[in-house]
Amino acid sequence: MKKMLSRLIALCFCPYKKRVSATEMEITWPADGLTLQEAYDKTAEDGTLTILQGVHDVPETLVIRKNITITGEGTDRNEVVLKGGVENVFRVETGFAEIKNLTIKNEGDLRKPPEDAESEGESERKERFAFNALHSAVLVRSPLCGFENCLFTSETGIGFVVDQKDSAPILTDCAAKNCGAAGFRISNGACGKFTDCESSGNAFGIVVSNSGTNPTVEKCRSTNNQKAGIGVNSGASGTFTDCETSGNALVGIMVQDSGANPTVENCRSTNNQQAGIAIIQGASGTFTDCEASGNAWSGILVRDSGTNPTVEKCRSTNNQQVGIGVGDGASGTFTDCEASGNALSGIAVRDSGTNPTVEKCRFTNNQQTGIVVYDGASGTFTDCDASGNALSGIEVCDSGTNPTVEKCRFTDNQGAGIYVCDGASGTFTDCEASGNAMSGIIVRDSDTNPTVEKCRFADNQRVGISLLLSASGTFRNNTLSGNADGDWYVGSDCSPVRVGNTPNE
């Protein structure tokens, strides 16, 4: 009996942090010598754990598996810092956690893909992704949780990862900065909503990967990252609305790989060091009312066989090369878009197999050509305007190049309205070429052979239709008038077919 009594007394007076204590609805930490894990354990279900101001070391991952609010003291997240080691600071596994007003940072770690990415098998890729997730500052796998006014930093890894199918965190006014890999990564069928968030100074800003992954991203800013601002790949989708990507070292928005299919609306991609928006390697996507301006390469770049985006009401202006570039066998539909003030062309379409559909678009005041189609490309251009460009309205060149151009207007350009050369062909129907500083249309070089029907060539400062250097072509039912140097000039070595034109010679 005496021995049992002494044990009870010892239990009553052992250190507080070693006892199994009843949970409480409100806990403040640091306090009472508790670790963060012990403070979490002491906080009741649906309770609040408040972290005091200061920089607090968190040597082991806090795994969250209950409904809880974890908040920093006050609203300045920079004043409450949880500093971890190599692995996650927080891993949210189950329950509903509401996490607010904190800076969460760790050293992180990162497994990189092999230089020859194709040599990596599916199991190796999954293992690498899982390793990287477990070394991010925060990892979310619960069905639902919330983060508000938080900052995520991982020195060598990823700031914030959600990688569980159907996991849907809600992030508001959060930021991921200066991460060695990516600011945010959403993958493996996860979704979630990201509103008014920022990713800056990371290797990548936001990365969305894998089939079934479908986040909603609104009013977010992805700036000054070392690669892409936003990357969507490997079959992922997602909705991006009213976002900004600027000043990134590569691309503002990059969509790549077959099956990748985001919806991008009212976004701005400006002053990036390569393209504003790049859709490549068989990707698609819908881009509506977006702006791509001031980028060092193209405003919008569409490349590779199978790539087929839908681009509507977008503006690609004042880029240092072309406004829209389509090549390497890509297609795509461009409707009611504008490409103006670019240092080269408004739109450049190149390479055999490349075949975009371009409707009701405007290509104006570019420093070279409004539209250029070359190197065997085709494409359909309907009801477009190309005016005020420093060279021609449209230039079609090289053997095998064969666009279809209907109901388009090429006016007031400083060169020709239409220029076809170097063995190209093409069909031009019901078009207008007027007020240009040179001819309405110039066709030159052996084997060049366009078909031109029901077009109007008026008030150009040289001739209406000019054929040079053994060019040919078929001209039917065209109308020519008011051209300063006459309606036709046909070189002696040229052999056009002329039927029903007014005048016909």
Short mmCIF file of C-alpha atoms in Angstrom, two decimals:
data_model
loop_
_atom_site.label_atom_id
_atom_site.label_comp_id
_atom_site.label_asym_id
_atom_site.label_seq_id
_atom_site.Cartn_x
_atom_site.Cartn_y
_atom_site.Cartn_z
CA MET A 1 0.00 0.00 0.00
CA LYS A 2 2.82 2.43 0.89
CA LYS A 3 4.54 1.68 -2.46
CA MET A 4 1.33 2.38 -4.44
CA LEU A 5 0.80 5.69 -2.60
CA SER A 6 4.30 6.88 -3.44
CA ARG A 7 3.68 6.17 -7.16
CA LEU A 8 0.47 8.23 -7.11
CA ILE A 9 2.29 11.15 -5.47
CA ALA A 10 5.04 10.94 -8.10
CA LEU A 11 2.49 11.08 -10.93
CA CYS A 12 0.80 14.12 -9.42
CA PHE A 13 4.06 16.09 -9.25
CA CYS A 14 5.74 15.03 -12.54
CA PRO A 15 6.47 17.87 -15.06
CA TYR A 16 3.30 19.24 -16.66
CA LYS A 17 4.40 18.60 -20.28
CA LYS A 18 4.87 14.90 -19.55
CA ARG A 19 1.35 14.37 -18.24
CA VAL A 20 -1.63 13.37 -20.35
CA SER A 21 -3.75 16.50 -19.92
CA ALA A 22 -7.33 17.26 -20.81
CA THR A 23 -7.70 19.19 -24.08
CA GLU A 24 -8.68 22.86 -24.12
CA MET A 25 -10.53 24.97 -26.68
CA GLU A 26 -7.88 27.73 -26.73
CA ILE A 27 -4.14 27.13 -26.47
CA THR A 28 -1.31 29.64 -26.86
CA TRP A 29 2.15 28.54 -27.98
CA PRO A 30 5.02 28.74 -27.05
CA ALA A 31 3.99 28.25 -23.42
CA ASP A 32 4.54 25.87 -20.52
CA GLY A 33 7.58 24.30 -22.18
CA LEU A 34 5.41 22.42 -24.70
CA THR A 35 6.54 21.46 -28.16
CA LEU A 36 4.29 22.47 -31.08
CA GLN A 37 3.13 18.85 -31.35
CA GLU A 38 2.19 18.81 -27.66
CA ALA A 39 0.38 22.13 -27.99
CA TYR A 40 -1.54 20.73 -30.96
CA ASP A 41 -2.40 17.56 -29.02
CA LYS A 42 -3.67 19.67 -26.11
CA THR A 43 -5.94 21.74 -28.39
CA ALA A 44 -9.44 20.31 -28.48
CA GLU A 45 -11.33 19.32 -31.61
CA ASP A 46 -12.65 22.56 -33.18
CA GLY A 47 -10.34 24.53 -30.86
CA THR A 48 -7.84 27.30 -31.63
CA LEU A 49 -4.06 27.12 -31.35
CA THR A 50 -2.54 30.63 -31.38
CA ILE A 51 1.16 31.01 -32.27
CA LEU A 52 2.83 34.00 -30.61
CA GLN A 53 4.99 36.46 -32.51
CA GLY A 54 8.59 35.44 -33.13
CA VAL A 55 10.63 32.88 -35.06
CA HIS A 56 9.91 29.39 -33.74
CA ASP A 57 11.84 26.25 -34.63
CA VAL A 58 9.74 23.25 -35.60
CA PRO A 59 12.21 20.35 -35.87
CA GLU A 60 9.56 17.71 -36.63
CA THR A 61 6.58 17.72 -38.98
CA LEU A 62 3.26 18.61 -37.38
CA VAL A 63 0.74 16.15 -38.84
CA ILE A 64 -2.77 17.58 -38.64
CA ARG A 65 -5.65 15.13 -38.38
CA LYS A 66 -8.51 17.04 -36.73
CA ASN A 67 -10.70 20.10 -37.06
CA ILE A 68 -8.59 22.94 -35.70
CA THR A 69 -7.75 26.61 -36.19
CA ILE A 70 -4.05 27.46 -36.12
CA THR A 71 -3.42 31.19 -36.29
CA GLY A 72 -0.59 33.59 -35.82
CA GLU A 73 -0.87 36.32 -33.20
CA GLY A 74 -2.09 39.43 -34.98
CA THR A 75 -2.49 39.80 -38.75
CA ASP A 76 1.13 40.41 -39.83
CA ARG A 77 2.25 37.01 -41.09
CA ASN A 78 5.87 38.16 -41.22
CA GLU A 79 5.87 38.48 -37.43
CA VAL A 80 4.98 34.82 -36.78
CA VAL A 81 7.44 32.39 -38.37
CA LEU A 82 7.46 28.61 -38.08
CA LYS A 83 10.89 27.43 -39.22
CA GLY A 84 11.27 23.76 -40.07
CA GLY A 85 14.10 21.54 -41.20
CA VAL A 86 14.27 19.40 -44.32
CA GLU A 87 10.78 17.86 -44.22
CA ASN A 88 7.29 19.38 -44.08
CA VAL A 89 6.53 21.88 -41.36
CA PHE A 90 2.80 21.08 -41.67
CA ARG A 91 1.22 18.03 -43.25
CA VAL A 92 -2.58 18.23 -43.31
CA GLU A 93 -3.86 14.66 -43.57
CA THR A 94 -7.51 14.67 -42.40
CA GLY A 95 -10.05 16.89 -40.70
CA PHE A 96 -10.71 20.54 -41.48
CA ALA A 97 -7.81 22.79 -40.53
CA GLU A 98 -8.06 26.57 -40.81
CA ILE A 99 -4.55 28.06 -40.84
CA LYS A 100 -4.04 31.83 -40.80
CA ASN A 101 -1.52 34.65 -40.41
CA LEU A 102 1.66 32.54 -40.49
CA THR A 103 4.97 32.33 -42.32
CA ILE A 104 5.83 28.66 -42.80
CA LYS A 105 9.31 27.90 -44.08
CA ASN A 106 11.77 25.05 -44.29
CA GLU A 107 15.06 24.08 -45.88
CA GLY A 108 13.39 21.50 -48.10
CA ASP A 109 14.95 18.98 -50.44
CA LEU A 110 14.41 18.13 -54.08
CA ARG A 111 14.88 15.19 -56.37
CA LYS A 112 15.27 16.42 -59.91
CA PRO A 113 14.20 14.50 -63.02
CA PRO A 114 16.97 12.87 -65.04
CA GLU A 115 18.47 14.89 -67.86
CA ASP A 116 16.92 12.39 -70.24
CA ALA A 117 13.37 12.60 -68.87
CA GLU A 118 12.16 9.76 -71.09
CA SER A 119 14.43 7.35 -69.22
CA GLU A 120 12.39 7.85 -66.04
CA GLY A 121 9.69 5.22 -65.57
CA GLU A 122 6.27 5.92 -64.10
CA SER A 123 7.15 4.38 -60.73
CA GLU A 124 10.35 6.43 -60.52
CA ARG A 125 8.45 9.60 -61.38
CA LYS A 126 5.83 8.92 -58.69
CA GLU A 127 8.55 8.20 -56.16
CA ARG A 128 10.30 11.46 -57.04
CA PHE A 129 7.06 13.45 -56.77
CA ALA A 130 6.25 11.85 -53.40
CA PHE A 131 9.73 12.63 -52.10
CA ASN A 132 9.41 16.27 -53.19
CA ALA A 133 5.96 16.56 -51.60
CA LEU A 134 7.26 15.28 -48.26
CA HIS A 135 9.97 17.95 -48.32
CA SER A 136 7.76 20.95 -49.14
CA ALA A 137 7.05 23.54 -46.48
CA VAL A 138 3.37 22.51 -46.42
CA LEU A 139 1.73 19.36 -47.78
CA VAL A 140 -2.06 19.02 -47.98
CA ARG A 141 -3.84 15.70 -48.45
CA SER A 142 -7.09 16.29 -46.56
CA PRO A 143 -10.34 16.66 -48.53
CA LEU A 144 -10.81 20.25 -47.35
CA CYS A 145 -8.86 22.85 -45.40
CA GLY A 146 -8.25 26.58 -45.51
CA PHE A 147 -5.22 28.87 -45.53
CA GLU A 148 -5.50 32.64 -45.22
CA ASN A 149 -2.77 35.28 -45.19
CA CYS A 150 0.07 32.72 -45.08
CA LEU A 151 3.54 32.80 -46.62
CA PHE A 152 5.27 29.59 -47.76
CA THR A 153 9.00 29.30 -48.39
CA SER A 154 11.18 26.26 -49.06
CA GLU A 155 14.81 27.06 -49.64
CA THR A 156 15.46 24.16 -52.03
CA GLY A 157 12.00 22.61 -52.46
CA ILE A 158 8.35 23.58 -52.97
CA GLY A 159 6.42 26.02 -50.82
CA PHE A 160 2.93 24.46 -50.92
CA VAL A 161 1.90 21.07 -52.33
CA VAL A 162 -1.52 19.45 -52.64
CA ASP A 163 -1.22 16.03 -54.25
CA GLN A 164 -4.16 13.91 -53.16
CA LYS A 165 -7.02 13.10 -55.56
CA ASP A 166 -10.05 15.34 -54.84
CA SER A 167 -8.22 17.25 -52.12
CA ALA A 168 -9.50 20.81 -52.31
CA PRO A 169 -7.79 23.37 -50.08
CA ILE A 170 -9.01 26.97 -50.10
CA LEU A 171 -6.22 29.55 -50.14
CA THR A 172 -6.89 33.27 -49.80
CA ASP A 173 -4.29 36.04 -49.81
CA CYS A 174 -1.39 33.61 -49.52
CA ALA A 175 2.08 33.78 -51.06
CA ALA A 176 4.88 31.39 -52.01
CA LYS A 177 8.20 33.17 -52.39
CA ASN A 178 11.84 32.33 -53.05
CA CYS A 179 11.35 28.57 -53.25
CA GLY A 180 14.10 26.56 -54.88
CA ALA A 181 11.69 24.48 -56.96
CA ALA A 182 8.13 25.85 -57.17
CA GLY A 183 5.91 28.12 -55.17
CA PHE A 184 2.71 26.06 -55.49
CA ARG A 185 2.25 22.57 -56.94
CA ILE A 186 -1.19 20.98 -57.49
CA SER A 187 -1.07 17.41 -58.82
CA ASN A 188 -2.40 13.85 -58.86
CA GLY A 189 -6.07 14.78 -59.34
CA ALA A 190 -6.22 17.49 -56.67
CA CYS A 191 -8.23 20.67 -57.11
CA GLY A 192 -8.66 23.57 -54.69
CA LYS A 193 -9.33 27.29 -54.94
CA PHE A 194 -6.56 29.89 -54.90
CA THR A 195 -7.71 33.51 -54.63
CA ASP A 196 -5.58 36.66 -54.54
CA CYS A 197 -2.38 34.67 -54.06
CA GLU A 198 1.18 35.50 -55.12
CA SER A 199 4.11 33.41 -56.28
CA SER A 200 7.37 35.26 -56.86
CA GLY A 201 11.08 34.60 -56.90
CA ASN A 202 10.63 30.84 -57.23
CA ALA A 203 12.07 28.53 -59.85
CA PHE A 204 8.46 28.00 -61.06
CA GLY A 205 5.50 30.00 -59.77
CA ILE A 206 2.51 27.64 -59.97
CA VAL A 207 2.75 24.09 -61.37
CA VAL A 208 -0.40 22.08 -62.17
CA SER A 209 0.25 18.45 -63.19
CA ASN A 210 -1.46 15.19 -64.07
CA SER A 211 -4.79 14.13 -65.52
CA GLY A 212 -7.79 15.06 -63.37
CA THR A 213 -6.02 17.90 -61.60
CA ASN A 214 -8.32 20.91 -61.81
CA PRO A 215 -7.73 23.91 -59.50
CA THR A 216 -9.51 27.27 -59.65
CA VAL A 217 -7.03 30.15 -59.60
CA GLU A 218 -8.40 33.71 -59.37
CA LYS A 219 -6.77 37.14 -59.15
CA CYS A 220 -3.34 35.63 -58.55
CA ARG A 221 0.06 37.07 -59.43
CA SER A 222 3.03 34.99 -60.56
CA THR A 223 5.99 37.29 -61.09
CA ASN A 224 9.77 37.27 -61.41
CA ASN A 225 10.13 33.51 -61.25
CA GLN A 226 13.22 31.91 -62.75
CA LYS A 227 11.27 29.81 -65.24
CA ALA A 228 7.51 29.89 -65.92
CA GLY A 229 4.99 31.89 -63.94
CA ILE A 230 2.24 29.27 -64.40
CA GLY A 231 2.83 25.79 -65.82
CA VAL A 232 0.07 23.32 -66.73
CA ASN A 233 1.26 19.92 -67.93
CA SER A 234 0.81 16.15 -68.13
CA GLY A 235 -2.93 16.23 -68.84
CA ALA A 236 -3.96 18.72 -66.16
CA SER A 237 -6.62 21.38 -66.55
CA GLY A 238 -7.68 24.21 -64.26
CA THR A 239 -9.43 27.57 -64.50
CA PHE A 240 -7.30 30.72 -64.30
CA THR A 241 -9.19 34.01 -64.12
CA ASP A 242 -7.93 37.60 -63.86
CA CYS A 243 -4.36 36.49 -63.13
CA GLU A 244 -1.07 38.22 -63.88
CA THR A 245 2.21 36.64 -64.96
CA SER A 246 5.01 39.11 -65.50
CA GLY A 247 8.77 39.43 -65.44
CA ASN A 248 9.40 35.69 -65.47
CA ALA A 249 12.73 34.51 -66.90
CA LEU A 250 11.08 32.15 -69.38
CA VAL A 251 7.32 32.10 -70.07
CA GLY A 252 4.38 33.73 -68.34
CA ILE A 253 1.98 30.82 -68.87
CA MET A 254 3.23 27.49 -70.26
CA VAL A 255 0.80 24.73 -71.23
CA GLN A 256 2.44 21.53 -72.43
CA ASP A 257 1.78 17.84 -73.15
CA SER A 258 -1.15 16.05 -74.71
CA GLY A 259 -4.31 16.34 -72.66
CA ALA A 260 -3.33 19.54 -70.88
CA ASN A 261 -6.40 21.75 -71.27
CA PRO A 262 -6.77 24.78 -68.97
CA THR A 263 -9.33 27.56 -69.22
CA VAL A 264 -7.62 30.95 -69.03
CA GLU A 265 -9.75 34.10 -68.90
CA ASN A 266 -8.94 37.78 -68.60
CA CYS A 267 -5.29 37.16 -67.69
CA ARG A 268 -2.27 39.35 -68.40
CA SER A 269 1.13 37.97 -69.35
CA THR A 270 3.57 40.83 -69.73
CA ASN A 271 7.29 41.59 -69.87
CA ASN A 272 8.42 37.99 -69.67
CA GLN A 273 11.86 37.20 -71.05
CA GLN A 274 10.55 34.70 -73.58
CA ALA A 275 6.89 34.19 -74.54
CA GLY A 276 3.88 35.58 -72.77
CA ILE A 277 1.79 32.43 -73.32
CA ALA A 278 3.25 29.19 -74.74
CA ILE A 279 1.12 26.19 -75.73
CA ILE A 280 3.33 23.30 -76.85
CA GLN A 281 3.81 19.52 -77.22
CA GLY A 282 0.22 18.61 -78.08
CA ALA A 283 -1.55 20.72 -75.47
CA SER A 284 -4.80 22.58 -75.96
CA GLY A 285 -6.67 25.03 -73.73
CA THR A 286 -9.10 27.93 -74.07
CA PHE A 287 -7.76 31.47 -73.73
CA THR A 288 -10.32 34.28 -73.65
CA ASP A 289 -9.86 38.05 -73.33
CA CYS A 290 -6.20 37.73 -72.34
CA GLU A 291 -3.30 40.12 -72.90
CA ALA A 292 0.26 39.21 -73.85
CA SER A 293 2.40 42.31 -74.24
CA GLY A 294 5.97 43.51 -73.95
CA ASN A 295 7.43 40.01 -73.97
CA ALA A 296 10.92 39.42 -75.37
CA TRP A 297 9.75 36.71 -77.78
CA SER A 298 6.20 36.05 -78.94
CA GLY A 299 3.15 37.25 -77.13
CA ILE A 300 1.46 33.88 -77.83
CA LEU A 301 3.51 30.88 -79.03
CA VAL A 302 1.77 27.74 -80.34
CA ARG A 303 4.09 24.93 -81.36
CA ASP A 304 4.27 21.20 -82.19
CA SER A 305 2.05 18.68 -83.92
CA GLY A 306 -1.24 18.07 -82.12
CA THR A 307 -1.18 21.38 -80.28
CA ASN A 308 -4.61 22.95 -80.75
CA PRO A 309 -5.71 25.80 -78.44
CA THR A 310 -8.75 28.03 -78.77
CA VAL A 311 -7.81 31.70 -78.47
CA GLU A 312 -10.58 34.30 -78.38
CA LYS A 313 -10.62 38.08 -77.95
CA CYS A 314 -6.96 38.17 -76.91
CA ARG A 315 -4.48 41.00 -77.43
CA SER A 316 -0.83 40.40 -78.26
CA THR A 317 0.85 43.78 -78.48
CA ASN A 318 4.27 45.45 -78.39
CA ASN A 319 6.22 42.23 -78.12
CA GLN A 320 9.85 42.25 -79.19
CA GLN A 321 9.32 39.63 -81.89
CA VAL A 322 5.93 38.41 -83.17
CA GLY A 323 2.52 38.86 -81.65
CA ILE A 324 1.35 35.30 -82.36
CA GLY A 325 3.68 32.53 -83.53
CA VAL A 326 2.33 29.19 -84.79
CA GLY A 327 4.78 26.52 -85.98
CA ASP A 328 6.15 22.98 -86.07
CA GLY A 329 2.86 21.44 -87.19
CA ALA A 330 0.55 23.12 -84.67
CA SER A 331 -2.98 24.26 -85.37
CA GLY A 332 -5.36 26.27 -83.17
CA THR A 333 -8.34 28.57 -83.60
CA PHE A 334 -7.85 32.32 -83.17
CA THR A 335 -11.01 34.44 -83.15
CA ASP A 336 -11.47 38.20 -82.72
CA CYS A 337 -7.86 38.69 -81.58
CA GLU A 338 -5.54 41.65 -81.97
CA ALA A 339 -1.78 41.63 -82.63
CA SER A 340 -0.38 45.11 -83.02
CA GLY A 341 2.78 47.11 -82.48
CA ASN A 342 5.03 44.05 -82.44
CA ALA A 343 8.65 44.37 -83.55
CA LEU A 344 8.26 41.76 -86.29
CA SER A 345 4.93 40.35 -87.52
CA GLY A 346 1.48 40.38 -86.04
CA ILE A 347 1.15 36.64 -86.68
CA ALA A 348 3.79 34.28 -88.10
CA VAL A 349 2.76 30.83 -89.33
CA ARG A 350 5.57 28.51 -90.35
CA ASP A 351 6.49 24.89 -91.19
CA SER A 352 4.82 22.10 -93.10
CA GLY A 353 1.71 20.78 -91.37
CA THR A 354 1.05 23.99 -89.47
CA ASN A 355 -2.58 24.89 -90.06
CA PRO A 356 -4.31 27.43 -87.78
CA THR A 357 -7.79 28.87 -88.26
CA VAL A 358 -7.76 32.66 -87.88
CA GLU A 359 -11.05 34.56 -87.93
CA LYS A 360 -12.02 38.21 -87.42
CA CYS A 361 -8.55 39.16 -86.16
CA ARG A 362 -6.70 42.44 -86.50
CA PHE A 363 -2.98 42.72 -87.29
CA THR A 364 -2.10 46.39 -87.31
CA ASN A 365 0.86 48.73 -87.00
CA ASN A 366 3.47 46.01 -86.66
CA GLN A 367 7.03 46.95 -87.50
CA GLN A 368 7.24 44.41 -90.30
CA THR A 369 4.36 42.35 -91.72
CA GLY A 370 0.82 41.95 -90.45
CA ILE A 371 0.56 38.26 -91.41
CA VAL A 372 3.40 36.04 -92.63
CA VAL A 373 2.96 32.42 -93.76
CA TYR A 374 6.09 30.54 -94.83
CA ASP A 375 8.20 27.35 -94.90
CA GLY A 376 5.36 25.18 -96.21
CA ALA A 377 2.66 26.22 -93.75
CA SER A 378 -1.01 26.63 -94.57
CA GLY A 379 -3.87 28.02 -92.48
CA THR A 380 -7.27 29.60 -93.03
CA PHE A 381 -7.67 33.36 -92.57
CA THR A 382 -11.22 34.73 -92.69
CA ASP A 383 -12.55 38.27 -92.23
CA CYS A 384 -9.24 39.61 -90.88
CA ASP A 385 -7.66 43.07 -91.06
CA ALA A 386 -3.97 43.74 -91.65
CA SER A 387 -3.38 47.46 -91.92
CA GLY A 388 -0.77 50.09 -91.16
CA ASN A 389 2.09 47.61 -91.04
CA ALA A 390 5.62 48.74 -91.96
CA LEU A 391 5.93 46.16 -94.75
CA SER A 392 3.13 44.12 -96.32
CA GLY A 393 -0.31 43.33 -94.97
CA ILE A 394 0.27 39.62 -95.67
CA GLU A 395 3.38 37.85 -96.95
CA VAL A 396 3.21 34.27 -98.27
CA CYS A 397 6.50 32.68 -99.26
CA ASP A 398 8.35 29.42 -99.92
CA SER A 399 7.47 26.30 -101.84
CA GLY A 400 4.58 24.33 -100.38
CA THR A 401 3.13 27.28 -98.51
CA ASN A 402 -0.59 27.38 -99.26
CA PRO A 403 -2.96 29.39 -97.02
CA THR A 404 -6.64 30.04 -97.67
CA VAL A 405 -7.47 33.74 -97.28
CA GLU A 406 -11.10 34.89 -97.47
CA LYS A 407 -12.86 38.24 -96.97
CA CYS A 408 -9.74 39.88 -95.52
CA ARG A 409 -8.67 43.50 -95.80
CA PHE A 410 -5.07 44.61 -96.39
CA THR A 411 -5.05 48.38 -96.30
CA ASP A 412 -2.69 51.31 -95.79
CA ASN A 413 0.43 49.21 -95.36
CA GLN A 414 3.80 50.74 -96.18
CA GLY A 415 4.65 47.91 -98.60
CA ALA A 416 2.24 45.78 -100.62
CA GLY A 417 -1.16 44.73 -99.44
CA ILE A 418 -0.47 41.09 -100.44
CA TYR A 419 3.00 39.73 -101.24
CA VAL A 420 3.42 36.17 -102.61
CA CYS A 421 6.92 34.94 -103.44
CA ASP A 422 9.58 32.19 -103.57
CA GLY A 423 7.36 29.47 -105.04
CA ALA A 424 4.38 29.85 -102.69
CA SER A 425 0.76 29.47 -103.69
CA GLY A 426 -2.42 30.24 -101.70
CA THR A 427 -6.04 31.07 -102.42
CA PHE A 428 -7.31 34.64 -101.93
CA THR A 429 -11.08 35.13 -102.25
CA ASP A 430 -13.23 38.25 -101.80
CA CYS A 431 -10.36 40.24 -100.25
CA GLU A 432 -9.51 43.93 -100.38
CA ALA A 433 -6.05 45.45 -100.84
CA SER A 434 -6.25 49.23 -100.97
CA GLY A 435 -4.34 52.35 -100.05
CA ASN A 436 -1.02 50.56 -99.76
CA ALA A 437 2.26 52.38 -100.46
CA MET A 438 3.22 49.81 -103.10
CA SER A 439 1.01 47.49 -105.14
CA GLY A 440 -2.22 45.92 -104.02
CA ILE A 441 -0.69 42.48 -104.67
CA ILE A 442 2.83 41.54 -105.75
CA VAL A 443 3.47 38.03 -107.09
CA ARG A 444 7.08 37.21 -107.84
CA ASP A 445 9.49 34.36 -108.58
CA SER A 446 9.32 31.18 -110.60
CA ASP A 447 6.76 28.58 -109.44
CA THR A 448 4.83 31.13 -107.41
CA ASN A 449 1.22 30.44 -108.31
CA PRO A 450 -1.63 31.87 -106.17
CA THR A 451 -5.33 31.84 -107.01
CA VAL A 452 -6.95 35.27 -106.60
CA GLU A 453 -10.72 35.61 -107.02
CA LYS A 454 -13.34 38.32 -106.45
CA CYS A 455 -10.84 40.67 -104.81
CA ARG A 456 -10.66 44.46 -104.95
CA PHE A 457 -7.41 46.35 -105.57
CA ALA A 458 -8.02 50.08 -105.28
CA ASP A 459 -6.14 53.33 -104.68
CA ASN A 460 -2.74 51.79 -104.14
CA GLN A 461 0.25 54.05 -104.74
CA ARG A 462 1.76 51.73 -107.35
CA VAL A 463 -0.16 49.20 -109.48
CA GLY A 464 -3.14 47.12 -108.50
CA ILE A 465 -1.67 43.70 -109.46
CA SER A 466 2.03 43.20 -110.17
CA LEU A 467 3.69 39.98 -111.44
CA LEU A 468 7.49 39.75 -111.56
CA LEU A 469 10.36 37.33 -112.24
CA SER A 470 8.57 34.43 -113.96
CA ALA A 471 5.62 34.35 -111.53
CA SER A 472 2.26 32.98 -112.54
CA GLY A 473 -1.16 32.71 -110.87
CA THR A 474 -4.85 32.61 -111.66
CA PHE A 475 -6.85 35.84 -111.38
CA ARG A 476 -10.63 35.67 -111.77
CA ASN A 477 -13.37 38.30 -111.41
CA ASN A 478 -11.23 40.84 -109.57
CA THR A 479 -11.88 44.58 -109.60
CA LEU A 480 -9.05 47.10 -109.99
CA SER A 481 -9.41 50.88 -109.80
CA GLY A 482 -7.67 54.11 -108.87
CA ASN A 483 -4.17 52.67 -108.58
CA ALA A 484 -1.54 55.37 -109.14
CA ASP A 485 0.64 53.48 -111.67
CA GLY A 486 -2.09 51.55 -113.41
CA ASP A 487 -4.08 48.45 -112.68
CA TRP A 488 -1.75 45.71 -114.01
CA TYR A 489 1.96 45.15 -114.39
CA VAL A 490 2.87 41.76 -115.87
CA GLY A 491 6.53 41.05 -116.55
CA SER A 492 7.41 39.65 -119.94
CA ASP A 493 8.48 36.35 -118.40
CA CYS A 494 5.28 35.95 -116.36
CA SER A 495 2.26 33.86 -117.42
CA PRO A 496 -0.86 34.56 -115.35
CA VAL A 497 -4.34 33.27 -116.17
CA ARG A 498 -6.75 36.24 -116.30
CA VAL A 499 -10.51 35.65 -116.50
CA GLY A 500 -13.33 38.17 -115.99
CA ASN A 501 -11.35 40.87 -114.19
CA THR A 502 -12.31 44.57 -114.37
CA PRO A 503 -10.18 45.57 -116.21
CA ASN A 504 -8.78 42.27 -117.41
CA GLU A 505 -5.44 43.68 -118.65
#
